[in-house]
Coordinates of C-alpha atoms and ligand atoms in Angstrom, one line a residue:
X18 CA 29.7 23.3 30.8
X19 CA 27.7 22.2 27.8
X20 CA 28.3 21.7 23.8
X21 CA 25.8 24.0 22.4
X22 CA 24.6 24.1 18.7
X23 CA 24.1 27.7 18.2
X24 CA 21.8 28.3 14.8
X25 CA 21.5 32.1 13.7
X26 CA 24.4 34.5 14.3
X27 CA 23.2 37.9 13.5
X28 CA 22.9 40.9 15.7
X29 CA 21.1 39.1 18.3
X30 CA 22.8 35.6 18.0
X31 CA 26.3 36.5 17.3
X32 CA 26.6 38.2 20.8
X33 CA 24.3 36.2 22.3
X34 CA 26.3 32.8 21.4
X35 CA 30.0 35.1 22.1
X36 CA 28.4 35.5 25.7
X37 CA 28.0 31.3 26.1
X38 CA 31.6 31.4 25.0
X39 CA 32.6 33.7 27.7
X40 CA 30.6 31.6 30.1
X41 CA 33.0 28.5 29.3
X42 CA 31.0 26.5 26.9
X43 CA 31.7 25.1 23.9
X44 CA 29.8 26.5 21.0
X45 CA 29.6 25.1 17.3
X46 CA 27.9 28.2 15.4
X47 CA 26.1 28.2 12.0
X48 CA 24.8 30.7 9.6
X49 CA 24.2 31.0 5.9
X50 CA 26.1 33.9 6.0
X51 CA 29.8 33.8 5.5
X52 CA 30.6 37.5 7.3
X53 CA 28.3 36.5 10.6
X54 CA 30.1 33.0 10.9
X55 CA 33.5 35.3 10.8
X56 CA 32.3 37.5 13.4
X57 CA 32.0 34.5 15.3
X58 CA 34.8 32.7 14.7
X59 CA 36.8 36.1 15.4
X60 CA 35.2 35.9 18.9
X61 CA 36.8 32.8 19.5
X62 CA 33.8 30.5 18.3
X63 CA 33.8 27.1 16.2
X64 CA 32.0 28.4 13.2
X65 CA 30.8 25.3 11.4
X66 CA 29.4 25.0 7.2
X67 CA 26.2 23.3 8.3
X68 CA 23.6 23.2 10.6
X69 CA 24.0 19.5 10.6
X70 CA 27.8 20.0 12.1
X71 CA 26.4 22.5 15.1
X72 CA 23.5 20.0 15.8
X73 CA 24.7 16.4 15.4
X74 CA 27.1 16.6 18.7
X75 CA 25.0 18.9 20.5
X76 CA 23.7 18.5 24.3
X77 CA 22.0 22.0 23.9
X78 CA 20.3 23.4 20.4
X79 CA 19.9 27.1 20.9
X80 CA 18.5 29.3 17.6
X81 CA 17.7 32.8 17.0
X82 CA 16.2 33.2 13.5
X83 CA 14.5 36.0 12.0
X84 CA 10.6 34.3 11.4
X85 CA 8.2 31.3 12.1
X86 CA 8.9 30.1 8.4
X87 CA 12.7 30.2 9.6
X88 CA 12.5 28.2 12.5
X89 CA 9.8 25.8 10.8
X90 CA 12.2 25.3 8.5
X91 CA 15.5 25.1 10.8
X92 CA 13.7 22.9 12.9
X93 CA 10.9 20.4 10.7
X94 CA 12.6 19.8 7.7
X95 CA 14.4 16.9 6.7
X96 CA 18.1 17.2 7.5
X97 CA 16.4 19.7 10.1
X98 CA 17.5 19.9 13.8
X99 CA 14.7 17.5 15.1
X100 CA 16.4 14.8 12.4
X101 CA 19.6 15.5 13.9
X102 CA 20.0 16.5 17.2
X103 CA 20.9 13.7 20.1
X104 CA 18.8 12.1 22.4
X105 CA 18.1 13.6 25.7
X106 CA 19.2 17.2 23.8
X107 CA 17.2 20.3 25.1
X108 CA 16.4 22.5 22.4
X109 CA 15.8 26.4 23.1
X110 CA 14.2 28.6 20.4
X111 CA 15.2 32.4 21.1
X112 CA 13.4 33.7 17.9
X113 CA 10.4 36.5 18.2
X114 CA 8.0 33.7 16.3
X115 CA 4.1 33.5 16.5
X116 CA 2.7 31.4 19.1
X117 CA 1.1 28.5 16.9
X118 CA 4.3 28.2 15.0
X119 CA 6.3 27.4 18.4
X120 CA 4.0 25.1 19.5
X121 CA 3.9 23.2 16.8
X122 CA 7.5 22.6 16.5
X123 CA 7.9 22.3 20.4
X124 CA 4.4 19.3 19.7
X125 CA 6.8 18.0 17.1
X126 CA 10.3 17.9 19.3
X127 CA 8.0 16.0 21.7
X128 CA 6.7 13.7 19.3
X129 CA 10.9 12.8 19.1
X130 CA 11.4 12.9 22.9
X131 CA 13.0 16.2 22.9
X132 CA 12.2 18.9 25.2
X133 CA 12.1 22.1 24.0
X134 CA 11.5 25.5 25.0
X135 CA 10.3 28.8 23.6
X136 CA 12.8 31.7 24.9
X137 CA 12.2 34.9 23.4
X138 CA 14.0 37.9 24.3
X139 CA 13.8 41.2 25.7
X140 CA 16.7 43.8 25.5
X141 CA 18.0 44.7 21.8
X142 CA 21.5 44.1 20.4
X143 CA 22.6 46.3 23.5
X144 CA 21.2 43.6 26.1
X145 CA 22.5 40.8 23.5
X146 CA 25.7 42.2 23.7
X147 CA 26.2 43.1 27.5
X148 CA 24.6 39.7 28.4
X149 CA 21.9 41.7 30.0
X150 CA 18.5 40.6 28.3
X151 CA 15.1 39.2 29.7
X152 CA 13.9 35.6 28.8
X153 CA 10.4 34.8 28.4
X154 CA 10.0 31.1 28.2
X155 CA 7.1 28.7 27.9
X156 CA 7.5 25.1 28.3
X157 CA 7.7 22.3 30.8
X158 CA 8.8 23.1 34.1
X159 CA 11.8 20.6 33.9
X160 CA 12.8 22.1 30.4
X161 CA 12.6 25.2 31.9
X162 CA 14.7 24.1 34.6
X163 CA 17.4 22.6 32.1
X164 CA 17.2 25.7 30.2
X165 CA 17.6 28.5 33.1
X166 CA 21.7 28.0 33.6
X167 CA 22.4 28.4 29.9
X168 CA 20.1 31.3 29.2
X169 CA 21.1 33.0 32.6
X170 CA 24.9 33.2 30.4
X171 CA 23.4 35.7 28.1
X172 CA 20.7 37.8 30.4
X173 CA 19.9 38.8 33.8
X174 CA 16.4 37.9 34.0
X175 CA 14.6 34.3 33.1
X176 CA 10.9 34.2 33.7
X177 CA 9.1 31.1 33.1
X178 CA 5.9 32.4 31.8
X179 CA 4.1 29.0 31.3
X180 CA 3.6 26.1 29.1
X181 CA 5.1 26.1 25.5
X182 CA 4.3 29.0 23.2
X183 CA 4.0 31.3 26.5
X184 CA 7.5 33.1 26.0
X185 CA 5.8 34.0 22.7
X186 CA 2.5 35.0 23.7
X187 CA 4.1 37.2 26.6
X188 CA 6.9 38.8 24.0
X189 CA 4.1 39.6 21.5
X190 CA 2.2 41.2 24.2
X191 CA 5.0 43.2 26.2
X192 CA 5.7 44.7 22.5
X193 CA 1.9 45.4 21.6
X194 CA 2.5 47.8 25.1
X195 CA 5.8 49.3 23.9
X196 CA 4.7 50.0 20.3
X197 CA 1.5 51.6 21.4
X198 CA 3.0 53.7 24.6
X199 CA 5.6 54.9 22.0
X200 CA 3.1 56.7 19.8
X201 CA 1.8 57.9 23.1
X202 CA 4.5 59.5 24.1
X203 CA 5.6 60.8 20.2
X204 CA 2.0 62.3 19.9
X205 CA 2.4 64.1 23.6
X206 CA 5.4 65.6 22.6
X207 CA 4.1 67.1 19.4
X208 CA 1.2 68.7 21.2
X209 CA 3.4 70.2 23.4
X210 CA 5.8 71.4 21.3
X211 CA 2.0 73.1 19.4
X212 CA 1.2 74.2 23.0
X213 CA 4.5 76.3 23.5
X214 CA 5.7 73.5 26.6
X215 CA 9.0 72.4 25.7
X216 CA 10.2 68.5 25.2
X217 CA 12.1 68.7 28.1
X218 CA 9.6 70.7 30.9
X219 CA 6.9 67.6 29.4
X220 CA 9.6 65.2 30.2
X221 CA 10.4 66.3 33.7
X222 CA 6.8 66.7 34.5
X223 CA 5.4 62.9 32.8
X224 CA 8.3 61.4 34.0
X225 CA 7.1 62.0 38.0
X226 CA 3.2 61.6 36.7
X227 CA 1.0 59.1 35.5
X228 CA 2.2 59.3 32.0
X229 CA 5.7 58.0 32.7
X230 CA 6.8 54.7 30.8
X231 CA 9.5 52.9 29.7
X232 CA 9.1 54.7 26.0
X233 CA 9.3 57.9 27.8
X234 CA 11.7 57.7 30.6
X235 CA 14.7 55.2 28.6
X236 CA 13.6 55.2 25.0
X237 CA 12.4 59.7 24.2
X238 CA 11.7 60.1 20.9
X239 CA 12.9 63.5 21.1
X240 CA 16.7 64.5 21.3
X241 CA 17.6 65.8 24.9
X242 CA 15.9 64.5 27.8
X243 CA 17.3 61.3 27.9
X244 CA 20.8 61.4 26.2
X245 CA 21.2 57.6 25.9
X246 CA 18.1 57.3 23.7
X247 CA 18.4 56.5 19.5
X248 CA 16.8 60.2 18.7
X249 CA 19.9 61.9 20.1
X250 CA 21.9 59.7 17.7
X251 CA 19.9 60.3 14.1
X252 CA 17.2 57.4 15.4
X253 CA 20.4 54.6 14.9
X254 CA 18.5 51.7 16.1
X255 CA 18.3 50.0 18.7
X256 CA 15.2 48.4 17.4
X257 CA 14.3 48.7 14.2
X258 CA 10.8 49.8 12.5
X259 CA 10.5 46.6 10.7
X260 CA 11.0 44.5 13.8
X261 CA 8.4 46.7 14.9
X262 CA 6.1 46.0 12.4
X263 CA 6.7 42.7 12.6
X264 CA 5.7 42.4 16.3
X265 CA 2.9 44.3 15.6
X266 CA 1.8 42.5 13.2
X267 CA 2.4 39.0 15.5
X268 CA 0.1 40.7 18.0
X269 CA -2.7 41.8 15.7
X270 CA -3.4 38.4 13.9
X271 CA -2.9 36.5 17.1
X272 CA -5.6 39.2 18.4
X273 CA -7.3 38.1 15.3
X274 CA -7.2 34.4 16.3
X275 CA -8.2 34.4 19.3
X276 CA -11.3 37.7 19.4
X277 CA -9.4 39.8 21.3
X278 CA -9.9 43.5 21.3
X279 CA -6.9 45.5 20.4
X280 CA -7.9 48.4 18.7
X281 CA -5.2 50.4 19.4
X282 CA -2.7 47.7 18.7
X283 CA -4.3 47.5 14.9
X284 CA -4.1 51.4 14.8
X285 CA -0.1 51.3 15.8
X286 CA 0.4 49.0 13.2
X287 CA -1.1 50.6 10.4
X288 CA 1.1 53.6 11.6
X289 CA 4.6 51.6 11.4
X290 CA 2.7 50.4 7.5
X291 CA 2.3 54.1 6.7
X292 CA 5.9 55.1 8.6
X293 CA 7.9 52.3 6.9
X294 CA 9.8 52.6 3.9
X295 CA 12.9 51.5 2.2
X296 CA 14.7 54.9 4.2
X297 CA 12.9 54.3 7.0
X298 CA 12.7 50.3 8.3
X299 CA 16.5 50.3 9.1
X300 CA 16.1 53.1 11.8
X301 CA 14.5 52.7 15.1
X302 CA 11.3 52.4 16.1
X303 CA 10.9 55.8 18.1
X304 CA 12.0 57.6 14.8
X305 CA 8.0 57.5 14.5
X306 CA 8.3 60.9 16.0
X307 CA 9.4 62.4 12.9
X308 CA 6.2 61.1 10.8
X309 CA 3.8 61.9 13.8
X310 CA 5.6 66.0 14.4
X311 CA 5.2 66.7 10.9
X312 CA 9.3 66.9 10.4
X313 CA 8.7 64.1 7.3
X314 CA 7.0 61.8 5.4
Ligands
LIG21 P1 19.3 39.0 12.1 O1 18.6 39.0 10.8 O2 20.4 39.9 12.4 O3 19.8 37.5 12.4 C1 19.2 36.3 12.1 C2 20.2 35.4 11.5 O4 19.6 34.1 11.2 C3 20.7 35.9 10.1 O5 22.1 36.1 10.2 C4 20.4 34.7 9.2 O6 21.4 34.5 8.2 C5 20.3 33.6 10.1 N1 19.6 32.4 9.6 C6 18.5 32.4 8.8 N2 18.1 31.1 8.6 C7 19.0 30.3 9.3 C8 19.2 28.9 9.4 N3 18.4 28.0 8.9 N4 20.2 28.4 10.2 C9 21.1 29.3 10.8 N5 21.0 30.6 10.6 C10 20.0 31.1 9.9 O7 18.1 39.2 13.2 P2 18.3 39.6 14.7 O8 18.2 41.0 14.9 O9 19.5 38.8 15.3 O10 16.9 39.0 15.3 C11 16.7 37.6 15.5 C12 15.4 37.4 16.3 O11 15.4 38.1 17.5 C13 14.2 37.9 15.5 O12 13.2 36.9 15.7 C14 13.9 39.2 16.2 O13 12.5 39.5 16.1 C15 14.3 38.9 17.6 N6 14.7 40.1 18.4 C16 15.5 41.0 17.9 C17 15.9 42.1 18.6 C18 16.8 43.2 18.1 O14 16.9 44.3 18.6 N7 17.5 43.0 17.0 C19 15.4 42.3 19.9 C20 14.5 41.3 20.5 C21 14.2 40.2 19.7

């Protein structure tokens, strides 16, 4: 079992790092917020007052922070984690960041002789909390290796998807698919409802056609044909508009950086900008539907 540094404790970290608990590690957690360090602590978790004191013992640095700047931050700055952790410490970064960002810290841990992965996530605060997610990770193959037993704690599936920055590049793509295939659907089901075919006769016909997908068959925007989906519970997320957005907007300037063609990708992101709003952000991201049926905004 390892000692594990476990920076970020929100909705994804806090179960995340209560799952390494479970497992039988040890975990010293840190956040600058007092209630998330509570949560933890009430799930049986050291909560420590500084990064410094989850880092400076640590065999394994694990964080899962909202944005690049974040993990830049977490990570690079004086008094940061490369400053503090050990030697021979593996460092995992679970954060949806851009690409350039994680490569650049990862260049930086190596610079130090630390290994590091990137090790974004697929799954939502459900799959945080059931220990159920997917990890995407880029790095070397024997930091991937060192990594895979800790991460397998908190999901069910670990891909290694390449050298650093590839867990990004392959999270900002998966979620380019799901935001545009969600609009696909919404927009199908508001033509049909136009049409006089019902949510549910679409749904049980796309579902066993060449429309089905994930958006459709797990995730329906629309109350009824799949009961476990957010729109049967006021569009609680889930995952939430702004995350959305912000994947969205990941995708479209590393499209930008590199010439690739996403047109579609550019046109779902300027419809999260035109769906989001201080009522809106917090709910999820199939709660599109409402903006794209005509029911508001
Ligand atoms: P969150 O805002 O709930 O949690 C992030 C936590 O990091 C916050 O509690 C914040 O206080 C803390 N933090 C910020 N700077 C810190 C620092 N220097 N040291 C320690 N803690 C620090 O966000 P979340 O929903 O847990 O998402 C985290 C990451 O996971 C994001 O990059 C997000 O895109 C990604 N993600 C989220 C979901 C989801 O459904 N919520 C799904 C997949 C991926």
């Amino acid at each position: 079992m390892a000692r594990i540094g476990f920076l970020g404790l929100g909705n994804m970290g806090g179960p995340m790092a209560a799952n390494l608990l479970k497992a039988g590690h040890e975990v010293r957690g840190f956040d600058p917020v007092p209630a998330a360090r509570e949560r933890f602590a009430a799930a049986g978790g050291t909560a420590v007052e500084s990064a410094a004191e989850a880092v400076r013992t640590a065999e394994v640095v694990i964080s899962m922070l909202p944005e690049g700047r974040h993990v830049r931050a977490a990570y690079l700055e004086p008094g940061g984690v490369l400053e503090l952790a050990p030697a021979g410490a593996l460092l995992i970064d679970c954060s949806t960041i851009d690409v350039a960002t994680a490569r650049a810290v990862a260049g930086a841990a190596k610079e130090r002789g630390l290994a590091m992965v990137d090790a974004p996530v697929s799954g939502g605060v459900a799959g945080a909390t059931a220990g159920t997610l997917t990890f995407m990770v880029g790095g070397e193959p024997e930091a991937f290796a060192r990594a895979k037993p800790i991460l397998e704690a908190m999901g069910r599936a670990v891909i290694h998807a390449g050298p650093s920055g590839n867990g990004q590049a392959a999270k900002i793509c998966n979620n380019l698919m799901l935001g545009i295939q969600m609009i696909s659907v919404c927009e199908a089901m508001a033509l049909a409802e136009k049409l006089g075919l019902s949510h549910q006769t679409l749904f049980d016909i796309s579902s066993k056609s060449s429309g089905q997908c994930w958006s459709l068959t797990n995730y329906c925007p629309v109350p009824g044909p799949v009961p476990t989906s957010p729109a049967n519970r006021g569009y609680q997320p889930g995952f939430t508009v702004a995350m959305m957005r912000k994947d969205l907007k990941l995708a479209v300037e590393a499209a930008l950086a590199t010439g690739a063609r996403t047109p579609l990708g550019a046109q779902a992101y300027q419809l999260y900008n035109l769906f989001a709003s201080e009522a809106t952000e917090g709910l999820d991201f199939s709660a599109i539907m409402t903006m794209i049926s005509g029911q508001s905004h």
